[in-house]
Coordinates of C-alpha atoms in Angstrom, one line a residue:
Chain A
X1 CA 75.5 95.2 155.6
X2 CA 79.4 95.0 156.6
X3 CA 78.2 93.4 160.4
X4 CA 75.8 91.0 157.8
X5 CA 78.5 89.7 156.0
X6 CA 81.1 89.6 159.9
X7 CA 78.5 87.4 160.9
X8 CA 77.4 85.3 157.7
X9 CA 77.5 81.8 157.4
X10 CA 80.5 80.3 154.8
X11 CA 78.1 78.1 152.8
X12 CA 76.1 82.0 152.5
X13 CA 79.3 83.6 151.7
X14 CA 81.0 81.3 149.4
X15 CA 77.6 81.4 147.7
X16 CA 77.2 85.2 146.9
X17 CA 80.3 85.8 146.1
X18 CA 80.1 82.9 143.5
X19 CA 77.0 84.7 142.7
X20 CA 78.7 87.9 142.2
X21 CA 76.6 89.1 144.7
X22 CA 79.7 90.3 147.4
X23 CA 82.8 91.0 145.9
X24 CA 85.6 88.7 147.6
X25 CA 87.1 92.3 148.4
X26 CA 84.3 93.6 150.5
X27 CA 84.3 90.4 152.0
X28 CA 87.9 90.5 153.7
X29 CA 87.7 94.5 153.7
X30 CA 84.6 93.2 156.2
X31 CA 86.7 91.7 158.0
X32 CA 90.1 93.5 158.6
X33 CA 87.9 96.3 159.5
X34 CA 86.7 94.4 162.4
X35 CA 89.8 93.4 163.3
X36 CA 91.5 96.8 163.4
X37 CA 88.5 98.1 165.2
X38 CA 87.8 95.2 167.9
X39 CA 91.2 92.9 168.3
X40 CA 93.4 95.3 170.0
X41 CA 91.2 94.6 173.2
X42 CA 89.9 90.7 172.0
X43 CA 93.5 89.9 171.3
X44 CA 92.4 87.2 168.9
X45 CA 95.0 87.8 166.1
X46 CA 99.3 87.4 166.5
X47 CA 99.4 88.2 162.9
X48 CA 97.1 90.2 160.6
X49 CA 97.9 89.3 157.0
X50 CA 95.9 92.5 155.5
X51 CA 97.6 93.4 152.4
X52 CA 98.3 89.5 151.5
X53 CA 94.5 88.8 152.4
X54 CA 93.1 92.0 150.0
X55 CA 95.4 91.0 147.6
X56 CA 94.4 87.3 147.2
X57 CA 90.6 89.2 147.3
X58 CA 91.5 91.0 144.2
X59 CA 92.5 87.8 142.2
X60 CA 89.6 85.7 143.3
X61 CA 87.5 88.7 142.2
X62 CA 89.3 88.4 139.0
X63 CA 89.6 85.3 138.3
X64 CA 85.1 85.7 138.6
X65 CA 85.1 87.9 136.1
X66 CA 87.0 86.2 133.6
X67 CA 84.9 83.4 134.4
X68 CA 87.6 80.6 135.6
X69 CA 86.0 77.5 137.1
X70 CA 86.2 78.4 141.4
X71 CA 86.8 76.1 144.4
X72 CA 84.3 75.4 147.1
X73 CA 85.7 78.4 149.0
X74 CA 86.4 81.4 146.8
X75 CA 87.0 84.3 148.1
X76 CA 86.0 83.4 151.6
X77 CA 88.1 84.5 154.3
X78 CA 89.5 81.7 157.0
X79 CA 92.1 82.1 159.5
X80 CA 94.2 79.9 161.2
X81 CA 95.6 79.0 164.7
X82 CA 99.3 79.8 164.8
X83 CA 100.5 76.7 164.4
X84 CA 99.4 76.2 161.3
X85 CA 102.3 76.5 158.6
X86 CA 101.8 79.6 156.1
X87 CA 104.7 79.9 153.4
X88 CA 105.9 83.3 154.0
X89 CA 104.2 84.1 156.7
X90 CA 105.1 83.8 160.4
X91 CA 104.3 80.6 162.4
X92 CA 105.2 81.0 166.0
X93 CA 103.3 78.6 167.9
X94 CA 102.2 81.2 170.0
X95 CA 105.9 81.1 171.6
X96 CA 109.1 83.0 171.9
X97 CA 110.7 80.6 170.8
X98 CA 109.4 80.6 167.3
X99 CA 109.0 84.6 166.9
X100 CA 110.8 84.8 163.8
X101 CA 110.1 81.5 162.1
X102 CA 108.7 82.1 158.9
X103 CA 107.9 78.3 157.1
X104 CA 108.6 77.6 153.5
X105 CA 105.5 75.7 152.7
X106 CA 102.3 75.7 154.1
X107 CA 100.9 73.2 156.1
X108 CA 98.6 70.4 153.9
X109 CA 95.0 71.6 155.1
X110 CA 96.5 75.0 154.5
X111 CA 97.2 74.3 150.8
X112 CA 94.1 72.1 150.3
X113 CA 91.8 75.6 151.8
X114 CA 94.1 77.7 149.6
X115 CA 93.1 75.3 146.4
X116 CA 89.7 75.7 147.4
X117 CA 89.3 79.6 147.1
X118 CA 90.0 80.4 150.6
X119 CA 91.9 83.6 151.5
X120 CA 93.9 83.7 154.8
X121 CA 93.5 86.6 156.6
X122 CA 96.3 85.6 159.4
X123 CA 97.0 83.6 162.1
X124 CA 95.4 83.7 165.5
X125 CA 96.6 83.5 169.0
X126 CA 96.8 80.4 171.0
X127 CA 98.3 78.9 174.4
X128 CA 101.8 78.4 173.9
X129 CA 102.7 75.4 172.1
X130 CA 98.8 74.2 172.3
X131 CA 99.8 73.0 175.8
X132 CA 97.0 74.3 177.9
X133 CA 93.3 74.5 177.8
X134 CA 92.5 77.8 179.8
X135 CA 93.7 80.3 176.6
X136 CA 96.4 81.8 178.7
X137 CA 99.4 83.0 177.5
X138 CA 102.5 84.9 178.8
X139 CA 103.7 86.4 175.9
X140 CA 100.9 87.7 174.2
X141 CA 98.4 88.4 176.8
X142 CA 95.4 86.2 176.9
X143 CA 92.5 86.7 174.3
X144 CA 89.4 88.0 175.9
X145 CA 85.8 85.7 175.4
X146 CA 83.5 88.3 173.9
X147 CA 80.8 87.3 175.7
X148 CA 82.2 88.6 178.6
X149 CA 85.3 90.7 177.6
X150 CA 84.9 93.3 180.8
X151 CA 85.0 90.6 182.9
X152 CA 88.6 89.1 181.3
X153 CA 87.0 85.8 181.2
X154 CA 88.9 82.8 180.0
X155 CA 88.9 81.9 176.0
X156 CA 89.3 78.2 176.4
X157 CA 92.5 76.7 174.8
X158 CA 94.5 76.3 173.6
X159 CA 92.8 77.4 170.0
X160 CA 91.8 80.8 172.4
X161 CA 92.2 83.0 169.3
X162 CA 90.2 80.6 166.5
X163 CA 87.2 80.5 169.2
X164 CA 87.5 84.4 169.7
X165 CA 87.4 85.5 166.2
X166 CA 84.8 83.4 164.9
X167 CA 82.3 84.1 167.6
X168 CA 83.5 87.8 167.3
X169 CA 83.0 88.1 163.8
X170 CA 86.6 88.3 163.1
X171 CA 87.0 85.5 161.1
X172 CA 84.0 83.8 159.3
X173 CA 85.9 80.4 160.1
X174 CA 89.4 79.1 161.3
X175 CA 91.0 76.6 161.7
X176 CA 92.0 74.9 165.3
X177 CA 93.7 72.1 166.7
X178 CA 92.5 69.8 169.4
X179 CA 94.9 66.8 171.5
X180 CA 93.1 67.3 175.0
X181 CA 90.2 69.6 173.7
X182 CA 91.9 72.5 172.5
X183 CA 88.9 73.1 169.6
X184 CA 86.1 72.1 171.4
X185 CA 87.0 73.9 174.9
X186 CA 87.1 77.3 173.5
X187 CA 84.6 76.3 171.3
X188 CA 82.0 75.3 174.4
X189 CA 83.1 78.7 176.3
X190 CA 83.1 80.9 173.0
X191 CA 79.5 79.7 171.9
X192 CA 80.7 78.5 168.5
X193 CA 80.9 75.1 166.6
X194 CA 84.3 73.0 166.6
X195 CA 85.0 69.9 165.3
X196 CA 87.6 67.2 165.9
X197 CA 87.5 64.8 163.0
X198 CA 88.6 61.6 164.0
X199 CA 92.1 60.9 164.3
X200 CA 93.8 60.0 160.9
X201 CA 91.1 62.0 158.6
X202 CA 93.1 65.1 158.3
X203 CA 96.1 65.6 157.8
X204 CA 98.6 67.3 160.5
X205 CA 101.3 67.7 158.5
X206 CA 102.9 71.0 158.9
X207 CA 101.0 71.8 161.9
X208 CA 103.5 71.9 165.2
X209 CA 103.2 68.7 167.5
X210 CA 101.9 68.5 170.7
X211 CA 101.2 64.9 171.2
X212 CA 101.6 63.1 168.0
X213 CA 99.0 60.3 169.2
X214 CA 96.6 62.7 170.4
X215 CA 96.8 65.7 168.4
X216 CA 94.0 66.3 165.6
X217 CA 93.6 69.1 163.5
X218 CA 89.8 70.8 162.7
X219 CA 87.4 73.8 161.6
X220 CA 85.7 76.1 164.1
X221 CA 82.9 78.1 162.6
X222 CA 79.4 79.4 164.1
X223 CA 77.1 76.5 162.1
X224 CA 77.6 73.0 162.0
X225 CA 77.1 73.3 157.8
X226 CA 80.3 75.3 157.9
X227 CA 82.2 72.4 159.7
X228 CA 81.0 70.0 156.7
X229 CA 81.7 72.3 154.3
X230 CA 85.5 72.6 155.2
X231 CA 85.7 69.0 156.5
X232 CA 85.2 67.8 153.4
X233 CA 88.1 70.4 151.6
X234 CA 90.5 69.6 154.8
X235 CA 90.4 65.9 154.9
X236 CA 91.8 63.0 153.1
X237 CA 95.1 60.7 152.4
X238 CA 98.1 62.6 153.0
X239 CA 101.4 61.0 152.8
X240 CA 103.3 63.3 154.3
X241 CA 100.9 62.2 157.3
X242 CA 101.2 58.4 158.4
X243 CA 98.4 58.1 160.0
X244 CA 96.0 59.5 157.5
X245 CA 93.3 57.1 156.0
X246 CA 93.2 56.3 152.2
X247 CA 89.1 56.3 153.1
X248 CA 87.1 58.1 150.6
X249 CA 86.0 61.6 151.9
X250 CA 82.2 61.7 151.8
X251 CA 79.9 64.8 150.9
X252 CA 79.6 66.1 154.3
X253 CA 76.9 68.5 153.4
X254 CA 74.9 66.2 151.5
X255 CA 74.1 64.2 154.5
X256 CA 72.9 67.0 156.4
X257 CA 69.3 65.8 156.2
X258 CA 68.4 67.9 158.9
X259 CA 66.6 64.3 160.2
X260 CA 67.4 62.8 163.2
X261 CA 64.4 59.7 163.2
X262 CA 65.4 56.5 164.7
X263 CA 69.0 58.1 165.1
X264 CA 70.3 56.4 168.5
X265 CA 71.8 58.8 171.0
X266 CA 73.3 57.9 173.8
X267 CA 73.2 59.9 176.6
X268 CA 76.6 59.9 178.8
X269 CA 75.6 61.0 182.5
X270 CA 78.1 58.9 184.6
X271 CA 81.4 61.2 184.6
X272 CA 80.2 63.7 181.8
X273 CA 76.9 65.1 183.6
X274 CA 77.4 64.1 186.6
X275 CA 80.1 66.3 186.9
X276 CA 78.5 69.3 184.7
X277 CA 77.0 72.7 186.9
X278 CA 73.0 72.4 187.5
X279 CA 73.0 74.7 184.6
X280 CA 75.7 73.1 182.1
X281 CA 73.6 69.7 183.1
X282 CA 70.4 71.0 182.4
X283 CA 70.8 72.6 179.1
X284 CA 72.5 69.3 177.9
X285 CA 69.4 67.3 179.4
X286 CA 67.2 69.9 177.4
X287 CA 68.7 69.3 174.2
X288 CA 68.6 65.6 174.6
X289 CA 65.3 66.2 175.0
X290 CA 65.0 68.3 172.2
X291 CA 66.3 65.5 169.9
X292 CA 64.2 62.8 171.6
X293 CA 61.2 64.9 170.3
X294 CA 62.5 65.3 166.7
X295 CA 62.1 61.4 166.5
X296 CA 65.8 60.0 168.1
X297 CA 65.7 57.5 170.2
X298 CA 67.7 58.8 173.6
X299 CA 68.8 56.3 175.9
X300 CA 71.7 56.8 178.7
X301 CA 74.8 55.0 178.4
X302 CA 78.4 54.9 181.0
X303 CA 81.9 54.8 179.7
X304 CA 83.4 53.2 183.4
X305 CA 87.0 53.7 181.8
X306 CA 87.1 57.1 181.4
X307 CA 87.8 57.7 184.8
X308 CA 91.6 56.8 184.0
X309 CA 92.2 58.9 181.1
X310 CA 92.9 61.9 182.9
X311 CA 96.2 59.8 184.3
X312 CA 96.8 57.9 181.3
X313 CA 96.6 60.4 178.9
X314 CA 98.9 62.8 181.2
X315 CA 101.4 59.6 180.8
X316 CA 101.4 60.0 176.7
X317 CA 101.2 64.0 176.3
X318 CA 103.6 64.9 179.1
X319 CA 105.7 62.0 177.7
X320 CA 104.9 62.8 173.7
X321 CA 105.7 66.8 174.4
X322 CA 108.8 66.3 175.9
X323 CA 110.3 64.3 173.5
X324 CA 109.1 67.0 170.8
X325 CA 110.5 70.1 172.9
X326 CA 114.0 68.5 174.9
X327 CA 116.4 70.3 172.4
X328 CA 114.5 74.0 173.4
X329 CA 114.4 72.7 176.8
X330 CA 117.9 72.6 177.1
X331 CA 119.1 75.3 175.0
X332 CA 116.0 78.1 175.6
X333 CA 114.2 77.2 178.9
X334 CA 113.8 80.9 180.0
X335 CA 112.0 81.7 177.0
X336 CA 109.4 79.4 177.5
X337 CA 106.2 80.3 179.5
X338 CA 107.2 79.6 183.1
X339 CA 103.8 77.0 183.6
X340 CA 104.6 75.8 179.5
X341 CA 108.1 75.2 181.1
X342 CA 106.9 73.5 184.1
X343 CA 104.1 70.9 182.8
X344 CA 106.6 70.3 179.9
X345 CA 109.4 69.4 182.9
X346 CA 106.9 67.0 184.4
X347 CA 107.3 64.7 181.1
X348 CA 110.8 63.9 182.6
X349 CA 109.5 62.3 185.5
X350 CA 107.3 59.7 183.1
X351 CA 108.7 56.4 183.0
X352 CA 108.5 54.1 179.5
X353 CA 106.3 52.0 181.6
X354 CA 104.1 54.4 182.3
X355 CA 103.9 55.3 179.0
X356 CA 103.1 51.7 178.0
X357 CA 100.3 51.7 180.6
X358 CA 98.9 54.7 178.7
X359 CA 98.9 53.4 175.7
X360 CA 96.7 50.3 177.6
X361 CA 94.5 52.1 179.2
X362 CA 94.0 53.8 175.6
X363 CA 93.1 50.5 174.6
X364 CA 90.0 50.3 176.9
X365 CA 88.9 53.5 176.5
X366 CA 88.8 52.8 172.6
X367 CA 87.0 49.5 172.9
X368 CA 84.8 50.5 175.5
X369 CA 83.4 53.9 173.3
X370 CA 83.2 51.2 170.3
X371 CA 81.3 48.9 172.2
X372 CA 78.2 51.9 173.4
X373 CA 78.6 53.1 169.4
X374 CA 78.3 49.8 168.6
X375 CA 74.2 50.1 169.1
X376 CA 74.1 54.0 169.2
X377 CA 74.5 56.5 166.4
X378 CA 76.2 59.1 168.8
X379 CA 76.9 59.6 172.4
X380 CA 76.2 63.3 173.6
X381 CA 77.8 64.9 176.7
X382 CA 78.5 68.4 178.1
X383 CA 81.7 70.1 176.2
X384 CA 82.8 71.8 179.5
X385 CA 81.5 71.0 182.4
X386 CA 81.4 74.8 183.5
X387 CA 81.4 77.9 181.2
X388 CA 84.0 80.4 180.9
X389 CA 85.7 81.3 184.3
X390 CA 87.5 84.2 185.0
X391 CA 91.5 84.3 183.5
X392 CA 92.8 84.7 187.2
X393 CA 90.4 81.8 188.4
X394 CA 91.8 78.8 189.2
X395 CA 89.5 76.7 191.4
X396 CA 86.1 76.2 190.6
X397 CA 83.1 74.0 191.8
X398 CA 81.8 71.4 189.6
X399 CA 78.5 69.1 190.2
X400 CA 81.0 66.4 191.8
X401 CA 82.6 69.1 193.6
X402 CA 85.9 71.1 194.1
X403 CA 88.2 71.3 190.9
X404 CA 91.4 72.7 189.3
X405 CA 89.7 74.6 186.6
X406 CA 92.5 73.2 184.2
X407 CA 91.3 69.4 184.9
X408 CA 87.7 70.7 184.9
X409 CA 88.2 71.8 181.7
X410 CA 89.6 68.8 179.5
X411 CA 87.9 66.5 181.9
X412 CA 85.0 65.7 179.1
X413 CA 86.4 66.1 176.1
X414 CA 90.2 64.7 176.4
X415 CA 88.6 60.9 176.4
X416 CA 87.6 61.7 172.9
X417 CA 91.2 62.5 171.4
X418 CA 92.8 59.2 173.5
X419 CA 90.4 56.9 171.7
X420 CA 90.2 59.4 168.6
X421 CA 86.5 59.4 167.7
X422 CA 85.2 62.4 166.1
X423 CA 83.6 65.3 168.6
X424 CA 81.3 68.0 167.1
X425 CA 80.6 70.7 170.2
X426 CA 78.1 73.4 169.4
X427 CA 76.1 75.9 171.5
X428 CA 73.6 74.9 173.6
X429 CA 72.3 77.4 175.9
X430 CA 73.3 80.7 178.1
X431 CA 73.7 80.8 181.4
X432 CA 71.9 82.9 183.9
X433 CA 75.3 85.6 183.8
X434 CA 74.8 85.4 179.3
X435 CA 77.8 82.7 179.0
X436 CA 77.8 80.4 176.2
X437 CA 76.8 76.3 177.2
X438 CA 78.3 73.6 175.1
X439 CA 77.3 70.4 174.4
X440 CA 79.4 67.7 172.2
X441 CA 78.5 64.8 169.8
X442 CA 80.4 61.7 169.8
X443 CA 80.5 59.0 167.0
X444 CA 82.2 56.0 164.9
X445 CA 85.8 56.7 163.8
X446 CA 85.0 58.1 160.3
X447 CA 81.7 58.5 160.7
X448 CA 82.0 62.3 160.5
X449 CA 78.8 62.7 158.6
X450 CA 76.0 61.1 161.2
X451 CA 77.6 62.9 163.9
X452 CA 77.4 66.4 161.6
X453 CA 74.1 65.3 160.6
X454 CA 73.1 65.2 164.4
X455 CA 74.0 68.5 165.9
X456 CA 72.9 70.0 162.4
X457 CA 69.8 69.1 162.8
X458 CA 69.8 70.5 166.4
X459 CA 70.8 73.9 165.2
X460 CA 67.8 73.7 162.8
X461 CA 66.0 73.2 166.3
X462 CA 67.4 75.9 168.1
X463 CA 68.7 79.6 167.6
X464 CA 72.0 79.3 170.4
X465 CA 74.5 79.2 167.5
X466 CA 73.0 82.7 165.7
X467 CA 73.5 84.2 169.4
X468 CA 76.0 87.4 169.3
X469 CA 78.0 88.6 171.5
X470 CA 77.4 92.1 172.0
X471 CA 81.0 94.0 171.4
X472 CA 81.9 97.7 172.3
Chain B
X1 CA 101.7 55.6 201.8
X2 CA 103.4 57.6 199.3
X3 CA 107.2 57.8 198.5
X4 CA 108.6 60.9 199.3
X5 CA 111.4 62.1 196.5
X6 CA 114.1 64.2 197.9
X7 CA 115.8 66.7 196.0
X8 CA 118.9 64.2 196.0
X9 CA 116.6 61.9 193.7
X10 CA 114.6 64.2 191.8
X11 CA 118.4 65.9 190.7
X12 CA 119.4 62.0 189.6
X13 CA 116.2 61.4 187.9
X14 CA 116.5 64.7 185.8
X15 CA 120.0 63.8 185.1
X16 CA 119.3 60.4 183.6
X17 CA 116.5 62.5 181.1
X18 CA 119.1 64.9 180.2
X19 CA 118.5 67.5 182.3
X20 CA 120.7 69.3 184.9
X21 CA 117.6 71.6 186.8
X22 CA 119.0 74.2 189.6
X23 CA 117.8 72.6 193.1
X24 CA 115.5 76.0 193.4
X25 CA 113.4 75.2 190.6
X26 CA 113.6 71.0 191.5
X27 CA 112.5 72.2 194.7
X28 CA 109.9 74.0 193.0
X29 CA 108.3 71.1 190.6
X30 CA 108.4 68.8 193.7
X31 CA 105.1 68.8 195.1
X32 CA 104.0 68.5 191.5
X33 CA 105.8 65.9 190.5
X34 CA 104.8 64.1 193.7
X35 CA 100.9 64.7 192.8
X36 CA 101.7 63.4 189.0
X37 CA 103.9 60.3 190.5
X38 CA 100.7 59.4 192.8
X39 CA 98.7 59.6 189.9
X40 CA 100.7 57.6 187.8
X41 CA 100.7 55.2 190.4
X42 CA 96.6 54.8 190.0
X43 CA 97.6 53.5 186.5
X44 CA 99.2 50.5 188.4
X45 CA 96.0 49.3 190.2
X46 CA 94.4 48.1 187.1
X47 CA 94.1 44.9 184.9
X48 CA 96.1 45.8 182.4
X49 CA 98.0 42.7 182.0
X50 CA 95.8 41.3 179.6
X51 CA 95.7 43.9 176.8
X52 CA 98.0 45.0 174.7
X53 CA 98.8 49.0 174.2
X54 CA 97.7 50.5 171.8
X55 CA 98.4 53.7 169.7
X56 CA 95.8 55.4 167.7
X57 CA 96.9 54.0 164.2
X58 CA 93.6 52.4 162.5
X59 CA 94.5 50.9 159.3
X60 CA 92.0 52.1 157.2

């Protein structure tokens, strides 16, 4: 029963305990029980809010049994990357920096889950400052992927811990954040589901800045209903965020239809497969495949412009980080992680210019992934080209050949937060060694729903995302 | 042919961003600042003069 309800869906769980089927306290019992047992070798958790969480458990079971109307989420257990803000509770953006800093109020998704019923059970690891994509970090020791933990093989980043936990049944859900990646990279090498709304339909107020203009805030779950189902609590206007829409937030779990006939998909093999391993390539060509049967109509589409996102986009976050972190930089630079320290030193070697070119070449990008949406539903493409390498690895071999596995990794899914359209990666197949295979779904800015009703109904087609790791 | 940066210049340039960097850790960051200045440079080769930047703002 207790590994069950680890590994149950939200939607499942928010429904029994509505049900007063579960008690909300079993639930997160569940839950820190796993954590105490499993994390001091996964590493997936900076803080553990136990007594807060159980507490919280015991008012959402009271508040049942008095019969008070409940939110979408009561009682269900979420936990959130740490850089998240939590009123009273540490946020340290996985850095020394920020041991001690405990927030006054939490961050707006943070409220908006906490209105909904959800309980936080604590606030998970991550690269420091979200700058990397590996899951390494210096302080805390790197999370292990459970798919391979006696191998130390790498997370993904930087939302390492969210992708850990959920896949390790630490956390039915958390929360991530994603400005090269960062959700669906450790989603792809984790075998979960992460989503990057697009930019401006949730709120990143009280969440530390990477790159303002690239940074989006999301959930990472193990089903593509889950994603919906907190979607639709996360987003909305926010005005203590700018750049949030005042577009009505639609039923995301209504328009899972679980139907993908006549959906146009369009399938991106110039760059994005091309670049994939044999295996990576061919699981994604499988489940294009797999949708083409269910009635979608696949055709193959190239994005020629993506090619310079990797040097434009390094203009606006090495530009956009330093300008956040210059004041620690000066007055704390030894208690940064020394590669942290160095990539955010490069940002002083940017020019405005270049920064201006950037911000053209983001132009491009933008209209060039309007123009294929403009005739497709969604675009699909490998997550990672690779799965998860080793933590000390740092070359690799891609289908185009050699690479840094830093590039290799945001190579395919940073040209999604530079024109900020929403990204859904889910689990697509194992390779030969039992690693996870991602795959990611591309569509209109705002169009959440088609692209959740898209890799929804390929879950319904395949088993990848019910997968477990098996965990000592 | 690419410029080469000396630790001379690289000192300057980190001064005029506020910086003051020892010359062992300049030393350091220069053959990576020299791989991120050549790919900057890539960012120069295209026709951008036509179209206006952009930031990710949609009015909506």
């Amino acid at each position: 029963m207790s590994a069950d309800l680890a590994f149950a869906p939200v939607a499942d769980l928010a429904r029994m305990i509505a049900r007063k089927e579960v008690s909300p306290v079993e639930v997160v019992r569940v839950h820190l029980e796993r954590i105490a047992a499993l994390d001091a070798t996964l590493r997936a958790y900076i803080t553990v809010c136990d007594e807060a969480a159980l507490a919280a458990a015991r008012g959402a079971e009271s508040a049942l049994a008095a019969g008070r109307p409940v939110g979408a989420l009561h009682g269900v257990p979420v936990a959130l990357k740490d850089l998240y803000d939590t009123a009273g509770v540490r946020t340290t953006g996985g850095s020394k920096i920020l041991a001690d800093r405990v927030p006054e109020a939490d961050a707006t998704v943070v409220r908006r889950l906490k209105e909904a019923g959800a309980i936080v059970l604590g606030k998970l690891h991550m690269v420091e400052f979200a700058y990397g994509p590996e899951g390494l970090n210096a302080h805390h020791g790197a999370p292990r992927n459970p798919w391979d933990a006696a191998a130390a093989r790498m997370p993904g980043g930087s939302s390492s811990g969210s992708g850990v936990a959920v896949a390790a049944g630490l956390a039915p859900a958390a929360l991530g954040s994603d400005t090269g990646g960062s959700i669906r990279i450790p989603a792809s090498l984790c075998g979960i589901t992460g989503l990057k709304p697009t930019y401006g339909r949730v709120s990143r107020a009280g969440v530390l800045p990477l790159a303002w203009s690239m940074d989006h805030v999301g959930p990472m779950t193990r089903t593509v209903a889950d994603s919906a189902l907190l979607l639709r609590v996360m987003a909305g206007y926010d005005p203590a965020d700018a750049s949030t829409s005042v577009l009505p937030v639609p039923d995301y779990l209504a328009a899972l239809s679980g139907d993908v006939k006549g959906l146009r998909v369009g399938l991106l093999r110039s760059f994005f497969l091309e670049s994939a391993t044999p295996e990576v390539r061919a699981a994604v060509e499988t489940a294009a495949k797999a949708l083409e049967k269910a009635g979608a109509i696949l055709d193959e589409v190239a994005l020629p412009a993506v090619a310079h996102v990797g040097a434009a986009s390094y203009a606006v976050v090495a530009s956009e980080a330093l300008a956040y972190h210059t004041g620690w930089l000066k007055s704390r630079p030894t208690d940064y992680d020394p590669e942290v320290r160095k990539r955010l030193q490069l940002g002083a070697f940017i020019t405005g210019a270049h920064y201006v070119r950037g911000q053209q070449v983001r132009a491009l990008v933008r209209n060039e992934v309007d123009a294929a949406l403009a005739r497709r539903d969604v675009l699909l493409a490998p997550t990672t080209p690779l799965t998860a390498p080793r933590l000390d690895e740092r070359q690799t071999t891609l289908g185009d050949g050699p690479s840094e596995v830093r590039g290799a990794l945001i190579r395919l899914t940073r040209p999604f937060n530079f024109s900020g359209h929403p990204a859904c990666a889910v689990p697509c197949g194992f390779s030969t060694g039992g690693l996870p295979i991602g795959m990611q779904l591309v569509g209109r800015p705002f169009d959440e729903a088609t692209v959740l009703r898209a890799a929804d109904a390929y879950q319904r087609l395949t088993d990848w995302h019910t997968r477990r790791p098996v965990l000592a | 042919m690419d410029a080469v940066f000396d630790l001379a210049t690289l000192r300057g340039a980190a001064r005029v961003a506020g910086f003051t960097w020892t010359d062992e850790e300049l030393e350091a960051l220069r053959p990576v600042i020299q791989a991120s200045l050549r790919l900057l440079a890539t960012l120069d080769t295209l026709p951008l003069d036509a179209v206006e930047p952009t930031t990710q703002y949609r009015i909506l």
